[in-house]
Amino acid sequence: MDTHIWYWWINQIPGRLSSGIVDLIEQADEVAVSAISVFEMAWLVRHGRIELGGEFEQWLEDVIESDCVKFLPVTPQIASLAVAFPAYLELQGRDRP
């Protein structure tokens, strides 16, 4: 699951996801999120782009304890290929993610 979709879904942000998408997510046998999404979410919170209504560390602990998503590791292969994506290259010299 994409970082923003994860954020909108887990925090139940109104109007961001259609009811059909929410149903698909909630009916899935398993919902997976890349571990890099944790970094992206922390970055967004730290830079004031999103709010979680409390400390990021507590929010993350609550998510992990809820067992609602499976976190997928960023393998060395994925990390090395990620810089080849045009979106990453466009961000060079600017704030990331």
mmCIF file of C-alpha atoms in Angstrom:
data_model
loop_
_atom_site.group_PDB
_atom_site.id
_atom_site.type_symbol
_atom_site.label_atom_id
_atom_site.label_comp_id
_atom_site.label_asym_id
_atom_site.label_seq_id
_atom_site.Cartn_x
_atom_site.Cartn_y
_atom_site.Cartn_z
ATOM 1 C CA MET A 1 0.000 0.000 0.000
ATOM 2 C CA ASP A 2 1.217 3.496 -0.859
ATOM 3 C CA THR A 3 2.215 5.745 2.049
ATOM 4 C CA HIS A 4 -0.569 8.283 1.485
ATOM 5 C CA ILE A 5 -3.253 5.636 1.095
ATOM 6 C CA TRP A 6 -1.999 4.009 4.297
ATOM 7 C CA TYR A 7 -2.151 7.375 6.096
ATOM 8 C CA TRP A 8 -5.662 8.150 4.835
ATOM 9 C CA TRP A 9 -6.948 4.658 5.616
ATOM 10 C CA ILE A 10 -5.361 4.083 9.034
ATOM 11 C CA ASN A 11 -6.380 7.562 10.224
ATOM 12 C CA GLN A 12 -9.812 7.424 8.564
ATOM 13 C CA ILE A 13 -9.323 10.770 6.817
ATOM 14 C CA PRO A 14 -12.746 11.692 5.367
ATOM 15 C CA GLY A 15 -13.122 12.137 1.625
ATOM 16 C CA ARG A 16 -9.708 10.785 0.621
ATOM 17 C CA LEU A 17 -10.631 7.184 -0.178
ATOM 18 C CA SER A 18 -13.820 5.991 -1.792
ATOM 19 C CA SER A 19 -15.941 3.543 0.159
ATOM 20 C CA GLY A 20 -15.123 0.948 -2.512
ATOM 21 C CA ILE A 21 -11.389 1.294 -1.876
ATOM 22 C CA VAL A 22 -11.896 1.148 1.887
ATOM 23 C CA ASP A 23 -13.984 -2.005 1.442
ATOM 24 C CA LEU A 24 -11.263 -3.612 -0.699
ATOM 25 C CA ILE A 25 -8.617 -2.828 1.894
ATOM 26 C CA GLU A 26 -10.694 -4.049 4.811
ATOM 27 C CA GLN A 27 -11.748 -7.248 3.036
ATOM 28 C CA ALA A 28 -8.180 -8.137 2.071
ATOM 29 C CA ASP A 29 -6.617 -11.153 3.737
ATOM 30 C CA GLU A 30 -3.527 -9.072 4.369
ATOM 31 C CA VAL A 31 -2.547 -5.421 3.959
ATOM 32 C CA ALA A 32 1.133 -4.760 3.316
ATOM 33 C CA VAL A 33 3.081 -1.534 3.704
ATOM 34 C CA SER A 34 6.726 -1.025 2.823
ATOM 35 C CA ALA A 35 8.981 -0.256 5.765
ATOM 36 C CA ILE A 36 10.102 2.834 3.834
ATOM 37 C CA SER A 37 6.580 4.189 4.377
ATOM 38 C CA VAL A 38 7.426 4.473 8.075
ATOM 39 C CA PHE A 39 10.344 6.735 7.132
ATOM 40 C CA GLU A 40 8.143 8.748 4.765
ATOM 41 C CA MET A 41 5.418 9.151 7.384
ATOM 42 C CA ALA A 42 7.942 10.242 10.029
ATOM 43 C CA TRP A 43 9.426 12.736 7.564
ATOM 44 C CA LEU A 44 5.997 14.158 6.725
ATOM 45 C CA VAL A 45 5.158 14.572 10.418
ATOM 46 C CA ARG A 46 8.526 16.132 11.256
ATOM 47 C CA HIS A 47 8.178 18.659 8.432
ATOM 48 C CA GLY A 48 4.597 19.585 9.356
ATOM 49 C CA ARG A 49 2.998 18.160 6.232
ATOM 50 C CA ILE A 50 0.674 15.841 8.147
ATOM 51 C CA GLU A 51 -0.548 15.567 11.724
ATOM 52 C CA LEU A 52 -1.293 12.439 13.684
ATOM 53 C CA GLY A 53 -2.814 13.996 16.792
ATOM 54 C CA GLY A 54 0.163 13.063 18.957
ATOM 55 C CA GLU A 55 3.726 11.831 18.872
ATOM 56 C CA PHE A 56 4.772 9.813 15.835
ATOM 57 C CA GLU A 57 6.463 7.124 17.942
ATOM 58 C CA GLN A 58 3.268 6.449 19.900
ATOM 59 C CA TRP A 59 1.192 6.423 16.720
ATOM 60 C CA LEU A 60 3.556 3.902 15.133
ATOM 61 C CA GLU A 61 3.558 1.720 18.241
ATOM 62 C CA ASP A 62 -0.254 1.701 18.192
ATOM 63 C CA VAL A 63 -0.278 0.731 14.501
ATOM 64 C CA ILE A 64 2.211 -2.080 15.081
ATOM 65 C CA GLU A 65 0.258 -3.383 18.084
ATOM 66 C CA SER A 66 -3.018 -3.289 16.144
ATOM 67 C CA ASP A 67 -1.543 -5.788 13.679
ATOM 68 C CA CYS A 68 -3.633 -4.248 10.871
ATOM 69 C CA VAL A 69 -0.754 -4.112 8.384
ATOM 70 C CA LYS A 70 2.233 -6.237 7.542
ATOM 71 C CA PHE A 71 5.456 -4.289 7.113
ATOM 72 C CA LEU A 72 7.583 -5.381 4.174
ATOM 73 C CA PRO A 73 11.335 -4.838 4.391
ATOM 74 C CA VAL A 74 13.292 -2.739 1.947
ATOM 75 C CA THR A 75 15.716 -5.245 0.500
ATOM 76 C CA PRO A 76 19.131 -4.226 -0.830
ATOM 77 C CA GLN A 77 17.833 -4.848 -4.349
ATOM 78 C CA ILE A 78 14.827 -2.594 -3.841
ATOM 79 C CA ALA A 79 16.992 0.134 -2.313
ATOM 80 C CA SER A 80 19.433 0.058 -5.213
ATOM 81 C CA LEU A 81 16.663 0.129 -7.828
ATOM 82 C CA ALA A 82 14.686 2.898 -6.115
ATOM 83 C CA VAL A 83 17.053 5.655 -7.198
ATOM 84 C CA ALA A 84 16.364 4.797 -10.835
ATOM 85 C CA PHE A 85 12.773 6.004 -10.570
ATOM 86 C CA PRO A 86 12.269 9.362 -12.334
ATOM 87 C CA ALA A 87 10.320 10.767 -9.372
ATOM 88 C CA TYR A 88 13.336 10.236 -7.104
ATOM 89 C CA LEU A 89 15.668 11.883 -9.575
ATOM 90 C CA GLU A 90 13.374 14.920 -9.833
ATOM 91 C CA LEU A 91 13.591 15.361 -6.057
ATOM 92 C CA GLN A 92 17.348 15.760 -6.017
ATOM 93 C CA GLY A 93 18.172 19.131 -4.507
ATOM 94 C CA ARG A 94 14.674 19.500 -3.056
ATOM 95 C CA ASP A 95 12.979 18.233 0.057
ATOM 96 C CA ARG A 96 12.276 14.533 0.038
ATOM 97 C CA PRO A 97 10.070 12.434 0.102
#
